[in-house]
Short mmCIF file of C-alpha atoms in Angstrom, two decimals:
data_model
loop_
_atom_site.label_atom_id
_atom_site.label_comp_id
_atom_site.label_asym_id
_atom_site.label_seq_id
_atom_site.Cartn_x
_atom_site.Cartn_y
_atom_site.Cartn_z
CA UNK E 89 0.01 14.65 -22.52
CA UNK E 90 2.52 11.80 -22.67
CA UNK E 91 2.81 8.82 -20.33
CA UNK E 92 5.90 6.67 -19.83
CA UNK E 93 4.98 3.30 -18.36
CA UNK E 94 5.68 -0.40 -18.35
CA UNK E 95 4.16 -2.53 -21.15
CA UNK E 96 0.37 -2.33 -21.08
CA UNK E 97 -2.45 -4.63 -22.08
CA UNK E 98 -4.22 -3.75 -25.32
CA UNK E 99 -7.42 -2.45 -23.67
CA UNK E 100 -5.52 -0.01 -21.43
CA UNK E 101 -3.32 1.13 -24.30
CA UNK E 102 -6.36 1.75 -26.52
CA UNK E 103 -8.18 3.66 -23.77
CA UNK E 104 -5.20 5.97 -23.22
CA UNK E 105 -4.70 6.62 -26.92
CA UNK E 106 -8.44 7.30 -27.36
CA UNK E 107 -8.17 9.92 -24.59
CA UNK E 108 -5.41 11.68 -26.53
CA UNK E 109 -2.58 10.50 -24.28
CA UNK E 110 0.67 9.50 -25.92
CA UNK E 111 1.86 6.10 -24.70
CA UNK E 112 5.56 5.29 -24.29
CA UNK E 113 6.06 1.73 -23.05
CA UNK E 114 9.41 0.91 -21.48
CA UNK E 115 10.18 -2.78 -20.92
CA UNK E 116 13.02 -4.15 -18.80
CA UNK E 117 13.97 -7.69 -17.82
CA UNK E 118 12.68 -8.64 -14.39
CA UNK E 119 15.00 -9.70 -11.58
CA UNK E 120 12.78 -11.95 -9.49
CA UNK E 121 14.99 -12.02 -6.39
CA UNK E 122 15.86 -8.31 -6.42
CA UNK E 123 12.97 -6.45 -8.12
CA UNK E 124 14.51 -3.10 -7.14
CA UNK E 125 17.22 -3.68 -9.77
CA UNK E 126 14.53 -3.94 -12.43
CA UNK E 127 13.04 -0.68 -11.24
CA UNK E 128 16.40 1.10 -11.31
CA UNK E 129 16.91 -0.04 -14.92
CA UNK E 130 13.39 1.14 -15.75
CA UNK E 131 14.07 4.57 -14.20
CA UNK E 132 17.21 5.00 -16.31
CA UNK E 133 15.38 4.11 -19.52
CA UNK E 134 12.42 6.30 -18.54
CA UNK E 135 14.81 9.23 -18.03
CA UNK E 136 16.25 8.70 -21.52
CA UNK E 137 12.79 8.53 -23.08
CA UNK E 138 11.63 11.62 -21.16
CA UNK E 139 14.61 13.57 -22.49
CA UNK E 140 13.78 12.48 -26.06
CA UNK E 141 10.15 13.58 -25.73
CA UNK E 142 11.19 16.95 -24.28
CA UNK E 143 13.63 17.54 -27.15
CA UNK E 144 10.87 16.88 -29.70
CA UNK E 145 8.16 18.87 -27.92
CA UNK E 146 8.93 20.91 -24.75
CA UNK E 147 7.31 19.60 -21.56
CA UNK E 148 5.92 22.03 -18.95
CA UNK E 149 5.38 19.60 -16.04
CA UNK E 150 6.60 16.13 -15.02
CA UNK E 151 4.64 13.96 -12.58
CA UNK E 152 6.31 10.73 -11.50
CA UNK E 153 3.65 8.37 -10.16
CA UNK E 154 5.96 5.85 -8.64
CA UNK E 155 6.60 2.28 -7.65
CA UNK E 156 5.70 3.64 -4.16
CA UNK E 157 9.43 3.82 -3.41
CA UNK E 158 10.71 6.94 -1.66
CA UNK E 159 14.41 6.02 -1.68
CA UNK E 160 15.03 6.08 -5.43
CA UNK E 161 14.81 9.40 -7.27
CA UNK E 162 12.51 10.21 -10.17
CA UNK E 163 13.22 11.14 -13.80
CA UNK E 164 13.80 14.90 -13.99
CA UNK E 165 14.12 17.64 -16.61
CA UNK E 166 16.23 20.70 -15.86
CA UNK E 167 14.03 23.76 -15.30
CA UNK E 168 10.75 21.79 -15.51
CA UNK E 169 8.57 21.48 -12.36
CA UNK E 170 8.46 17.97 -10.87
CA UNK E 171 5.70 16.37 -8.82
CA UNK E 172 6.83 13.15 -7.13
CA UNK E 173 4.40 10.67 -5.67
CA UNK E 174 2.48 9.24 -4.01
CA UNK E 175 5.63 7.73 -2.50
CA UNK E 176 6.13 5.62 0.60
CA UNK E 177 8.70 3.37 2.15
CA UNK E 178 9.80 5.30 5.23
CA UNK E 179 7.55 3.17 7.46
CA UNK E 180 9.63 0.38 8.96
CA UNK E 181 9.06 -2.72 11.08
CA UNK E 182 8.31 -1.58 14.66
CA UNK E 183 10.91 -2.89 17.10
CA UNK E 184 8.10 -3.88 19.47
CA UNK E 185 6.98 -6.55 16.98
CA UNK E 186 10.41 -8.13 16.61
CA UNK E 187 9.67 -11.27 18.64
CA UNK E 188 6.70 -12.12 16.41
CA UNK E 189 8.81 -12.60 13.29
CA UNK E 190 11.54 -15.01 12.26
CA UNK E 191 15.23 -14.18 12.55
CA UNK E 192 15.47 -14.51 8.79
CA UNK E 193 12.87 -11.81 8.22
CA UNK E 194 14.43 -9.57 10.86
CA UNK E 195 17.82 -9.95 9.17
CA UNK E 196 16.28 -9.06 5.78
CA UNK E 197 14.56 -6.06 7.34
CA UNK E 198 17.82 -4.89 8.89
CA UNK E 199 19.63 -5.17 5.56
CA UNK E 200 16.76 -3.41 3.77
CA UNK E 201 16.68 -0.66 6.37
CA UNK E 202 20.44 -0.08 6.18
CA UNK E 203 20.48 -0.08 2.38
CA UNK E 204 17.42 2.08 1.77
CA UNK E 205 18.22 4.34 4.72
CA UNK E 206 21.68 5.07 3.35
CA UNK E 207 20.39 5.73 -0.18
CA UNK E 208 17.54 7.82 1.25
CA UNK E 209 20.08 10.25 2.75
CA UNK E 210 21.11 11.17 -0.80
CA UNK E 211 17.54 11.01 -2.16
CA UNK E 212 16.36 13.48 0.49
CA UNK E 213 19.10 15.88 -0.56
CA UNK E 214 18.16 15.39 -4.22
CA UNK E 215 14.45 15.91 -3.49
CA UNK E 216 15.07 19.13 -1.58
CA UNK E 217 16.49 20.82 -4.66
CA UNK E 218 14.64 19.00 -7.46
CA UNK E 219 11.08 18.25 -6.30
CA UNK E 220 8.48 21.02 -6.38
CA UNK E 221 5.64 19.02 -4.80
CA UNK E 222 6.01 15.71 -2.99
CA UNK E 223 2.93 13.55 -2.43
CA UNK E 224 3.58 11.28 0.57
CA UNK E 225 1.48 8.19 1.20
CA UNK E 226 1.61 8.73 4.96
CA UNK E 227 2.99 11.03 7.62
CA UNK E 228 6.11 8.86 8.14
CA UNK E 229 7.24 9.71 4.61
CA UNK E 230 6.09 13.33 4.93
CA UNK E 231 8.26 13.79 8.02
CA UNK E 232 11.22 12.14 6.30
CA UNK E 233 10.97 14.60 3.40
CA UNK E 234 10.02 17.70 5.37
CA UNK E 235 12.80 19.62 3.59
CA UNK E 236 10.95 19.53 0.25
CA UNK E 237 9.31 22.81 -0.71
CA UNK E 238 5.73 21.51 -0.59
CA UNK E 239 4.62 18.17 0.86
CA UNK E 240 1.08 16.78 0.87
CA UNK E 241 -0.14 13.50 2.39
CA UNK E 242 -2.28 11.43 0.02
CA UNK E 243 -2.41 7.59 0.10
CA UNK E 244 -2.34 5.94 -3.32
CA UNK E 245 -5.75 4.29 -3.12
CA UNK E 246 -9.10 5.27 -4.57
CA UNK E 247 -12.36 4.14 -2.99
CA UNK E 248 -15.39 3.42 -5.12
CA UNK E 249 -18.54 4.88 -3.53
CA UNK E 250 -20.67 2.14 -1.91
CA UNK E 251 -23.30 0.65 -4.20
CA UNK E 252 -26.36 -1.51 -3.67
CA UNK E 253 -24.36 -4.64 -4.50
CA UNK E 254 -26.07 -7.84 -3.46
CA UNK E 255 -23.90 -8.87 -0.52
CA UNK E 256 -25.07 -11.51 1.94
CA UNK E 257 -25.81 -10.88 5.62
CA UNK E 258 -22.94 -9.79 7.85
CA UNK E 259 -21.53 -12.68 9.86
CA UNK E 260 -20.86 -11.15 13.26
CA UNK E 261 -18.13 -13.47 14.56
CA UNK E 262 -16.14 -13.63 11.35
CA UNK E 263 -12.92 -11.85 10.43
CA UNK E 264 -11.10 -11.55 7.09
CA UNK E 265 -7.48 -10.90 6.28
CA UNK E 266 -6.52 -10.23 2.66
CA UNK E 267 -3.06 -10.28 1.12
CA UNK E 268 -0.19 -12.26 -0.28
CA UNK E 269 0.82 -15.00 2.12
CA UNK E 270 4.33 -13.91 3.01
CA UNK E 271 5.64 -13.53 6.55
CA UNK E 272 5.71 -9.74 6.66
CA UNK E 273 1.92 -9.61 6.12
CA UNK E 274 1.46 -10.86 9.69
CA UNK E 275 -1.15 -13.55 8.98
CA UNK E 276 0.60 -15.80 11.52
CA UNK E 277 -0.13 -13.17 14.19
CA UNK E 278 -3.84 -13.27 13.33
CA UNK E 279 -3.82 -17.09 13.61
CA UNK E 280 -2.13 -16.85 17.02
CA UNK E 281 -4.85 -14.43 18.11
CA UNK E 282 -7.50 -16.99 17.09
CA UNK E 283 -6.23 -19.25 19.91
CA UNK E 284 -7.14 -16.60 22.49
CA UNK E 285 -10.28 -17.05 24.60
CA UNK E 286 -11.54 -13.72 23.29
CA UNK E 287 -11.90 -15.21 19.79
CA UNK E 288 -12.67 -18.84 20.60
CA UNK E 289 -16.06 -18.63 18.84
CA UNK E 290 -14.79 -16.63 15.87
CA UNK E 291 -13.79 -17.67 12.34
CA UNK E 292 -10.88 -16.20 10.38
CA UNK E 293 -11.07 -16.10 6.57
CA UNK E 294 -7.62 -15.94 4.96
CA UNK E 295 -7.88 -14.63 1.39
CA UNK E 296 -4.77 -14.83 -0.77
CA UNK E 297 -1.96 -17.21 -1.55
CA UNK E 298 1.79 -17.32 -1.24
CA UNK E 299 4.88 -19.24 -0.16
CA UNK E 300 4.00 -19.52 3.55
CA UNK E 301 0.49 -20.90 3.09
CA UNK E 302 1.40 -24.46 4.15
CA UNK E 303 3.31 -23.12 7.15
CA UNK E 304 0.27 -21.07 8.20
CA UNK E 305 -2.03 -24.09 7.82
CA UNK E 306 0.30 -26.14 10.00
CA UNK E 307 0.34 -23.35 12.59
CA UNK E 308 -3.47 -23.36 12.71
CA UNK E 309 -3.45 -27.14 13.24
CA UNK E 310 -0.84 -26.96 16.01
CA UNK E 311 -2.88 -24.30 17.84
CA UNK E 312 -6.10 -26.30 17.51
CA UNK E 313 -7.87 -23.64 15.46
CA UNK E 314 -7.70 -25.21 11.98
CA UNK E 315 -11.49 -25.62 11.88
CA UNK E 316 -11.88 -21.86 12.45
CA UNK E 317 -9.18 -20.63 10.07
CA UNK E 318 -10.40 -20.99 6.48
CA UNK E 319 -7.95 -20.58 3.59
CA UNK E 320 -9.74 -19.39 0.45
CA UNK E 321 -6.70 -18.88 -1.78
CA UNK E 322 -6.50 -16.25 -4.52
CA UNK E 323 -9.96 -14.94 -5.44
CA UNK E 324 -11.40 -12.52 -8.04
CA UNK E 325 -11.76 -8.97 -6.74
CA UNK E 326 -15.58 -9.07 -6.71
CA UNK E 327 -15.46 -12.19 -4.55
CA UNK E 328 -12.93 -10.58 -2.21
CA UNK E 329 -15.22 -7.57 -1.78
CA UNK E 330 -18.14 -9.86 -1.01
CA UNK E 331 -16.12 -11.63 1.68
CA UNK E 332 -15.09 -8.28 3.15
CA UNK E 333 -18.68 -7.04 3.15
CA UNK E 334 -19.94 -10.11 4.99
CA UNK E 335 -17.53 -10.21 7.97
CA UNK E 336 -17.56 -8.26 11.23
CA UNK E 337 -14.13 -6.72 10.61
CA UNK E 338 -10.97 -7.15 8.55
CA UNK E 339 -7.35 -7.21 9.68
CA UNK E 340 -4.22 -5.61 8.27
CA UNK E 341 -1.21 -6.67 10.33
CA UNK E 342 1.56 -6.04 7.83
CA UNK E 343 4.89 -4.82 9.15
CA UNK E 344 5.34 -1.68 7.06
CA UNK E 345 2.49 -0.91 4.68
CA UNK E 346 2.81 2.58 3.25
CA UNK E 347 -0.94 2.78 2.55
CA UNK E 348 -2.85 -0.52 2.59
CA UNK E 349 -5.24 -1.20 -0.28
CA UNK E 350 -7.05 -4.00 1.54
CA UNK E 351 -7.89 -1.54 4.34
CA UNK E 352 -9.36 0.91 1.83
CA UNK E 353 -11.40 -1.79 0.10
CA UNK E 354 -12.72 -3.09 3.41
CA UNK E 355 -13.83 0.39 4.44
CA UNK E 356 -15.38 0.93 0.99
CA UNK E 357 -17.91 -1.85 1.72
CA UNK E 358 -18.60 -0.64 5.25
CA UNK E 359 -16.41 -3.13 7.11
CA UNK E 360 -14.12 -1.72 9.82
CA UNK E 361 -10.39 -2.48 9.79
CA UNK E 362 -8.26 -3.44 12.75
CA UNK E 363 -4.57 -2.65 12.32
CA UNK E 364 -1.49 -1.48 14.19
CA UNK E 365 -1.39 2.20 15.13
CA UNK E 366 1.61 2.47 12.85
CA UNK E 367 2.12 3.29 9.18
CA UNK E 368 -0.34 4.00 6.41
CA UNK E 369 -3.33 1.77 7.28
CA UNK E 370 -3.72 3.47 10.67
CA UNK E 371 -4.18 6.79 8.90
CA UNK E 372 -7.25 5.82 6.89
CA UNK E 373 -8.73 4.26 10.04
CA UNK E 374 -8.11 7.52 11.90
CA UNK E 375 -9.43 9.76 9.12
CA UNK E 376 -12.62 7.77 8.47
CA UNK E 377 -13.26 6.48 11.99
CA UNK E 378 -13.94 3.09 10.40
CA UNK E 379 -11.86 0.69 12.47
CA UNK E 380 -9.56 0.43 15.46
CA UNK E 381 -5.84 0.18 16.11
CA UNK E 382 -3.57 -1.65 18.54
CA UNK E 383 -0.08 -0.54 19.62
CA UNK E 384 2.58 -2.88 18.19
CA UNK E 385 3.70 -5.29 20.91
CA UNK E 386 5.43 -8.67 20.88
CA UNK E 387 3.54 -9.57 24.06
CA UNK E 388 0.19 -8.24 22.94
CA UNK E 389 -1.46 -11.04 20.92
CA UNK E 390 -4.12 -11.44 23.63
CA UNK E 391 -4.70 -7.66 23.65
CA UNK E 392 -5.00 -7.82 19.86
CA UNK E 393 -7.63 -10.55 20.15
CA UNK E 394 -9.56 -8.52 22.75
CA UNK E 395 -9.49 -5.46 20.49
CA UNK E 396 -10.73 -7.47 17.49
CA UNK E 397 -13.59 -8.98 19.50
CA UNK E 398 -14.66 -5.54 20.69
CA UNK E 399 -14.22 -3.65 17.43
CA UNK E 400 -17.23 -1.40 16.72
CA UNK E 401 -18.95 -1.16 13.32
CA UNK E 402 -18.17 1.67 10.92
CA UNK E 403 -20.01 4.83 11.97
CA UNK E 404 -23.01 5.62 9.80
CA UNK E 405 -21.61 9.08 9.06
CA UNK E 406 -18.12 7.90 8.02
CA UNK E 407 -16.90 10.28 5.31
CA UNK E 408 -15.12 8.38 2.53
CA UNK E 409 -15.49 11.09 -0.10
CA UNK E 410 -11.87 12.35 0.17
CA UNK E 411 -10.83 9.04 -1.40
CA UNK E 412 -13.33 9.08 -4.29
CA UNK E 413 -11.95 9.37 -7.83
CA UNK E 414 -13.58 12.74 -8.49
CA UNK E 415 -11.84 14.26 -5.49
CA UNK E 416 -8.49 12.82 -6.58
CA UNK E 417 -9.06 14.45 -9.98
CA UNK E 418 -9.55 17.83 -8.27
CA UNK E 419 -6.43 17.29 -6.16
CA UNK E 420 -4.38 16.52 -9.26
CA UNK E 421 -5.60 19.65 -10.98
CA UNK E 422 -4.72 21.76 -7.93
CA UNK E 423 -1.26 20.21 -7.63
CA UNK E 424 -0.56 20.80 -11.32
CA UNK E 425 -1.72 24.42 -11.18
CA UNK E 426 0.38 25.03 -8.06
CA UNK E 427 3.51 23.44 -9.52
CA UNK E 428 3.57 25.52 -12.73
CA UNK E 429 2.79 28.89 -11.13
#
């Protein structure tokens, strides 16, 4: 087995080599403002390296585990089965949420939608004739690529089975929201909800950092909820999990998450997630029963607050096993066997 990837740290490289996996590291310069350009350059170099490997030792199957982007094609070898995914990106900003975001973000979303939507027309055509199995992160992407021979829905997260970790007591009127502090993550919507009577005795823990942190802090002050909106900044993963385990529920209010890792990690420690009934995060809530959803609405911040205040705990019989690593291993084996038949 060979892997083509970005530059790795020494521990990861050593672990792969020890497992008998050939490591091919492809480095490209990073365009900070337009990261997609870096990815396109990486894809081109990965295609060249894949062709070299195949010429030296014939390959029987290619699996492109992607940048979670479903509008750029994958490296491909003629006559060799290709598995593509998990991919996402087809989930867009719901029109009903438009009034809750700045004109600048809406303009960026419109440009992004036009650009990726146009390219996706060609990518769909390419996928129909070149992809043997497509792994979609959610049903939005699955529907968009329904023309592919075989399509399966599988988010790109893995849940670690709950352990007897020493978490503190659950704080009933506490909420957490985890993520980079950029506008599209919707943290400003959560802060607006904190001003509702339904959450007047609740505390919101904001975990993460980013360019809009000061703006969010000023929003909390202007709404009179600064004493109940606590900014913790960037934290180690173990500390994040502890925070998630000790609150009543977590929020994921991003505009177009294809899957939603913070939702998966919240559910992994038994904490329900409240999210929009849109995109990837809503799917894990639906499949596990661990959380609730609200229809996207520019006028619905009060309804959002009411739903958060009334969110039930995770059911005791919630089945998380489909997202355990051992089950993903079985899925991979089945996909590989199916692709090369």
